[in-house]
Amino acid sequence: MPDTPRTHRRRRVFRPLPLAAAGALITAAAVALPQLTPDASAATTLRGYADGRGVKIGAAVGDTPLTSDSSYTTVLDREFNSVTAENAMKWDAVEPTRGSFNWAAADRLVAHAQAHHQGVRGHTLAWYSQLPSWLRNGNFSVSELSSILKSHIDTEVGRYKGKVYAWDVINEAFNEDGSMRSSLWQTKLGTGYIANALRWAHAADPAAKLYINDYNIEADNAKSDSLYSLAKQLLADGVPLNGIGFQSHFVVGGVPSSMKANLKRFSDLGLEVSVTELDIRIPLPASAAELAQQSADYKTASENCLGVARCAGVTVWGITDKYSWVPGTFSGYGAALPYNESYAPKPAYTGLSNGLNPNA
Ligand code: G3I
């Protein structure tokens, strides 16, 4: 019987890889391995998926539940790697009286985030709302008002220098038709306040990413067109604008079909894009079908950002329906968040998880 042909085995000689090839292998391995943060949570949490793809999954945090509700912080710290102060960093909270500051709640949130390896989004510096009465009613001159805005930015951004990775420097500057909103800032200082605020924020913390944030700009519409034009001009003028925040306050079934393409055009300018205040309200009582649609909407909305270059992450505007701003603002609506009032994850949680999980 002829010998069973055997594969011809040569003695293996190990030859070191050329340096470039070795480098490529190491790089590939590094990219392939999940980027674990020091506080990396289980891979199947929102935070685990987000950490694995190097993006943020954040939540707006209220000071009351942060300091009084252990279920709230348990979910916050397990599921989220970023926080936004829902109200604690707004002007009326930090400087209720001119020159008299109250940083306690903002400091609490920053300290909590640092203790739990969470990033902090600063919210917000130049906005038409939640201004203290001394400012709203001060009837200041142009130069006085400009100095007041600069001092506010210097003080607040300076206080959290190195502790806030992104600031909503400008919030809700546009009207629905694309015209500039008639705010205290716009009316008195003109549109130039936007470039000045961004420059002052950059000087106060050069490492922080500086955003313009707004709602109803998720679709390609008159409002997002105007913001796009402004962003292009600011970049052309060398103004330190780093990103656009798409608040994404939706009604169930209302995620715009043009959202991904719209975010991409801003990303194509070289800007970061972030979903900054995602919630999806439902007319109450929410039906099973509406909760299922909400789940699909959470997945779609998160994928519309995460599928675009330079998407920095997704922040939901709260954790649980128990503390959502929605019922107090939109009568008859609620159930907008991933967890219900008893901290049970809703189908929305699964939708958001599947949006973050690249293997879903
Ligand atoms: O702090 C006072 C408290 O002293 C007082 O006793 C209480 C009752 O009057 O009111 C408290 O202020 C409330 C504040 O939240 C802090 O809890 C205001 O009445 C209330 O109007 C305010 O609502 C916030 C809202 O912004 C104000 O416009 C919501 O919690 C907050 O979720 C919401 O967040 C905004 C973003 O900043 C920007 N994008 C839209 C988003 C939803 O409106």
XYZ file of C-alpha atoms and ligand atoms in Angstrom:
403
model
C 0.000 0.000 0.000
C 1.515 3.206 -1.068
C 2.425 5.427 1.746
C -0.380 7.708 2.602
C 0.766 10.896 1.063
C 1.680 13.187 3.863
C 1.628 16.885 3.753
C 5.106 18.005 3.258
C 6.085 19.598 6.534
C 8.994 21.940 6.571
C 10.557 22.882 9.874
C 9.007 26.261 10.684
C 11.560 29.017 10.857
C 10.309 32.053 12.842
C 11.230 35.192 11.058
C 10.296 38.459 12.834
C 7.664 40.462 10.973
C 8.844 43.599 9.281
C 8.288 46.462 11.769
C 5.456 48.033 9.769
C 3.532 44.783 9.604
C 4.007 44.224 13.328
C 2.785 47.710 14.010
C -0.278 47.137 11.881
C -1.015 43.918 13.738
C -0.762 45.656 17.110
C -2.956 48.489 15.926
C -5.500 46.093 14.536
C -5.551 44.183 17.796
C -6.005 47.372 19.777
C -8.869 48.457 17.561
C -10.479 45.059 17.696
C -10.403 44.868 21.489
C -13.174 46.765 23.292
C -11.867 50.083 24.564
C -12.421 49.439 28.259
C -12.646 52.440 30.551
C -11.346 52.087 34.120
C -14.897 51.676 35.240
C -15.962 49.515 32.329
C -19.331 48.007 33.072
C -20.721 44.743 31.840
C -20.667 44.591 28.076
C -24.451 44.294 27.847
C -25.278 47.617 29.548
C -25.822 50.833 27.596
C -22.529 52.008 29.035
C -20.765 48.785 28.076
C -21.852 49.098 24.458
C -20.988 52.805 24.350
C -17.565 52.241 25.938
C -16.950 49.489 23.420
C -17.419 51.869 20.523
C -15.789 54.887 22.150
C -18.867 57.083 22.366
C -20.888 58.619 25.175
C -24.268 57.455 26.389
C -25.452 60.161 28.718
C -28.384 61.196 30.841
C -29.642 64.563 32.047
C -29.412 64.468 35.838
C -31.665 66.239 38.323
C -30.162 67.280 41.660
C -33.090 66.021 43.725
C -32.986 62.387 42.553
C -29.183 62.503 42.512
C -29.184 63.304 46.228
C -32.239 61.383 47.390
C -33.017 58.376 45.166
C -30.609 55.425 45.312
C -32.441 53.573 42.531
C -31.769 56.587 40.310
C -28.032 56.611 40.946
C -27.795 52.823 40.667
C -29.184 52.951 37.133
C -27.282 56.139 36.284
C -23.910 54.690 37.213
C -24.510 51.254 35.698
C -25.877 52.423 32.364
C -24.383 55.855 31.572
C -20.833 57.128 31.003
C -21.824 60.784 30.691
C -24.033 63.226 32.569
C -25.607 66.584 31.784
C -26.869 68.908 34.529
C -30.590 69.143 33.752
C -30.764 72.517 35.558
C -27.846 72.905 37.981
C -25.486 74.717 35.616
C -28.049 77.142 34.212
C -27.596 80.837 34.946
C -30.599 81.140 37.276
C -29.207 78.264 39.352
C -25.562 79.335 39.608
C -25.961 83.136 39.967
C -29.458 83.855 41.303
C -28.249 87.196 42.587
C -25.648 89.199 40.686
C -22.191 88.346 41.975
C -23.570 85.770 44.432
C -22.938 82.214 43.230
C -24.456 78.872 44.156
C -22.319 76.067 42.782
C -23.407 73.374 45.225
C -25.648 71.344 42.926
C -23.331 71.643 39.930
C -20.339 70.690 42.068
C -22.262 67.673 43.388
C -22.905 66.414 39.887
C -19.322 66.956 38.727
C -17.980 65.193 41.809
C -20.382 62.286 41.285
C -19.372 61.987 37.661
C -15.685 61.999 38.473
C -16.192 59.339 41.140
C -17.954 57.133 38.589
C -15.714 57.788 35.588
C -18.462 59.645 33.778
C -17.900 62.598 31.497
C -19.791 65.862 32.024
C -21.595 67.892 29.360
C -21.976 71.504 30.480
C -25.465 72.909 29.915
C -25.883 75.798 29.128
C -24.192 79.174 28.885
C -26.012 81.578 26.487
C -29.734 80.785 26.428
C -32.868 82.905 26.368
C -34.465 80.950 29.238
C -33.792 80.301 32.927
C -31.971 83.606 33.322
C -31.989 85.190 36.781
C -34.324 88.156 37.182
C -31.453 90.642 37.841
C -30.204 89.812 34.340
C -33.564 89.601 32.578
C -34.758 92.880 34.006
C -31.424 94.696 34.244
C -31.849 96.795 31.102
C -28.088 96.832 30.678
C -26.216 98.720 27.968
C -24.660 96.780 25.089
C -21.187 96.964 26.602
C -22.441 96.069 30.089
C -24.397 93.067 28.776
C -21.441 91.876 26.723
C -19.191 92.102 29.776
C -21.750 90.261 31.900
C -21.958 87.413 29.360
C -18.166 87.206 29.106
C -17.795 87.196 32.882
C -20.406 84.438 33.176
C -18.589 82.269 30.666
C -15.161 82.994 32.138
C -16.437 82.135 35.611
C -18.453 78.988 34.896
C -16.272 77.441 32.185
C -13.203 78.371 34.200
C -14.595 76.723 37.333
C -15.046 73.407 35.546
C -11.966 73.607 33.350
C -10.762 70.086 32.632
C -13.914 68.581 34.184
C -16.423 69.240 31.375
C -15.713 67.614 28.011
C -18.318 69.576 26.065
C -20.322 72.761 26.628
C -23.644 73.759 25.113
C -22.319 77.297 24.756
C -25.265 78.498 22.669
C -28.740 77.064 23.245
C -31.869 77.538 21.102
C -30.754 80.600 19.137
C -33.127 80.076 16.188
C -36.833 80.358 15.460
C -38.670 77.610 13.580
C -38.541 79.603 10.298
C -34.753 79.905 10.536
C -34.699 83.496 11.730
C -32.702 84.364 14.835
C -34.714 84.110 18.075
C -35.315 87.502 19.684
C -33.514 86.776 22.943
C -31.877 89.137 25.410
C -28.578 88.323 23.694
C -29.715 88.576 20.085
C -31.748 91.715 20.561
C -29.087 93.660 22.425
C -25.817 92.231 21.099
C -26.777 90.984 17.629
C -25.766 87.635 16.132
C -22.128 88.423 16.982
C -22.774 87.251 20.538
C -22.539 83.686 19.248
C -18.956 83.961 17.956
C -17.927 85.963 21.014
C -19.396 83.418 23.427
C -17.615 80.584 21.643
C -14.306 82.471 21.685
C -14.658 83.292 25.388
C -15.505 79.678 26.225
C -12.503 78.442 24.255
C -10.209 80.843 26.082
C -11.604 79.637 29.430
C -11.132 75.936 28.609
C -9.292 75.214 25.349
C -9.830 71.469 25.720
C -13.611 71.552 25.979
C -15.659 70.830 22.866
C -17.927 73.787 22.165
C -21.433 73.183 20.852
C -24.416 75.016 19.496
C -27.482 73.119 20.708
C -31.086 73.323 19.533
C -34.348 71.428 19.069
C -36.327 70.772 15.860
C -33.079 70.874 13.879
C -32.948 67.066 13.538
C -34.620 67.167 10.133
C -33.464 69.030 7.060
C -35.658 72.105 7.431
C -35.561 75.905 7.500
C -34.219 75.934 11.067
C -31.430 73.426 10.439
C -30.604 75.127 7.125
C -30.041 78.434 8.925
C -27.947 76.755 11.587
C -25.936 75.012 8.867
C -25.230 78.355 7.189
C -24.218 79.932 10.500
C -21.962 76.969 11.360
C -20.235 77.189 7.972
C -19.637 80.919 8.430
C -18.335 80.496 11.986
C -15.870 77.834 10.818
C -14.794 80.003 7.891
C -14.166 82.848 10.352
C -12.023 80.577 12.537
C -14.483 80.657 15.432
C -13.909 77.711 17.844
C -17.094 75.758 17.146
C -16.628 71.994 17.610
C -20.071 70.451 17.483
C -23.803 70.658 17.000
C -26.215 69.324 19.593
C -29.463 67.900 18.206
C -31.770 67.875 21.210
C -34.148 65.286 19.677
C -37.286 65.809 21.756
C -39.626 63.637 19.680
C -43.237 62.462 19.701
C -43.596 58.713 19.226
C -43.346 57.847 15.541
C -41.819 61.250 14.826
C -38.120 60.587 14.210
C -37.492 62.513 10.970
C -36.560 60.380 7.946
C -33.983 63.026 6.954
C -32.231 62.962 10.350
C -29.179 60.871 9.413
C -28.497 62.801 6.202
C -29.002 66.060 8.063
C -26.531 65.128 10.797
C -24.090 63.971 8.123
C -24.009 67.373 6.420
C -22.915 68.954 9.700
C -20.399 66.165 10.252
C -19.096 66.748 6.721
C -18.151 70.256 7.869
C -15.738 68.554 10.280
C -18.001 69.099 13.274
C -18.943 66.634 15.961
C -22.634 65.774 16.117
C -24.411 64.661 19.278
C -27.938 63.762 20.218
C -28.124 65.817 23.406
C -31.644 65.586 24.912
C -33.362 62.514 23.494
C -36.818 61.670 24.774
C -39.839 60.334 22.895
C -43.188 61.301 24.378
C -46.370 59.287 24.023
C -50.006 60.346 24.519
C -51.092 58.751 27.789
C -51.990 56.053 28.536
C -49.296 54.529 26.337
C -50.446 51.438 24.436
C -48.269 48.380 23.837
C -48.084 49.342 20.167
C -46.910 52.865 21.042
C -44.297 51.500 23.441
C -43.082 49.201 20.662
C -42.914 52.136 18.252
C -41.055 54.152 20.878
C -38.519 51.334 21.133
C -37.970 51.408 17.380
C -37.682 55.201 17.529
C -34.982 55.062 20.226
C -33.020 52.613 18.093
C -33.411 54.706 14.944
C -32.592 58.018 16.610
C -29.403 56.669 18.196
C -28.334 54.928 14.987
C -28.953 58.135 13.015
C -26.137 59.700 15.023
C -23.877 56.726 15.661
C -23.937 55.907 11.961
C -22.403 59.292 11.118
C -18.708 60.163 11.393
C -17.872 62.272 14.451
C -20.972 61.336 16.387
C -19.759 61.946 19.945
C -22.705 60.238 21.557
C -26.316 60.196 22.655
C -27.762 61.737 25.788
C -31.291 61.017 26.964
C -33.083 63.808 28.770
C -33.572 61.889 31.980
C -33.503 58.244 33.020
C -36.970 57.424 34.327
C -40.459 58.668 33.580
C -40.680 59.427 37.287
C -38.750 62.702 36.901
C -39.325 63.635 33.238
C -40.040 67.272 32.318
C -42.523 66.117 29.649
C -45.801 65.696 31.593
C -45.447 69.157 33.119
C -44.936 70.732 29.713
C -46.976 68.645 27.281
C -50.327 67.993 28.908
C -51.544 64.447 28.262
C -48.101 63.212 27.219
C -45.439 61.252 29.107
C -43.715 57.857 29.206
C -40.872 59.468 27.248
C -37.813 57.777 28.765
C -36.154 54.322 28.773
C -37.207 53.428 32.347
C -40.673 53.593 33.834
C -41.577 55.214 37.155
C -40.598 52.021 39.017
C -37.217 51.780 37.277
C -38.267 48.873 35.093
C -36.611 49.072 31.677
C -39.200 49.661 28.954
C -39.031 48.467 25.353
C -37.415 51.877 24.766
C -34.397 50.685 26.762
C -34.056 47.679 24.460
C -34.335 49.922 21.421
C -31.643 52.252 22.735
C -29.455 49.270 23.655
C -29.823 47.799 20.168
C -28.950 51.194 18.706
C -25.736 51.268 20.722
C -24.848 47.588 20.242
C -22.973 47.297 16.951
C -23.836 43.607 16.806
C -27.572 44.032 17.321
O -35.820 75.760 41.098
C -37.224 76.099 41.173
C -37.742 75.839 42.584
O -37.076 76.713 43.496
C -39.235 76.060 42.601
O -39.737 75.734 43.893
C -39.910 75.172 41.548
C -41.396 75.310 41.512
O -41.697 76.551 40.895
O -39.382 75.523 40.243
C -37.994 75.250 40.180
O -37.530 75.610 38.894
C -37.914 74.671 37.879
C -36.628 74.138 37.206
O -36.945 73.289 36.100
C -35.736 73.355 38.188
O -36.450 72.241 38.642
C -38.741 75.426 36.855
O -39.974 75.762 37.445
C -38.979 74.512 35.642
O -39.606 75.255 34.598
C -37.651 74.007 35.098
O -37.912 73.125 34.012
C -36.759 72.774 33.234
C -36.899 73.395 31.845
O -35.759 73.014 31.036
C -36.985 74.892 31.901
O -37.097 75.393 30.563
C -36.708 71.278 33.105
O -36.475 70.679 34.380
C -35.608 70.866 32.140
O -35.661 69.479 31.864
C -35.741 71.616 30.817
O -34.633 71.301 30.015
C -34.587 71.974 28.745
C -33.143 72.131 28.366
O -32.448 72.831 29.379
C -33.011 72.817 27.020
N -33.742 72.073 25.989
C -35.153 71.879 26.327
C -35.283 71.151 27.649
C -36.742 70.902 27.969
O -37.403 72.119 28.149
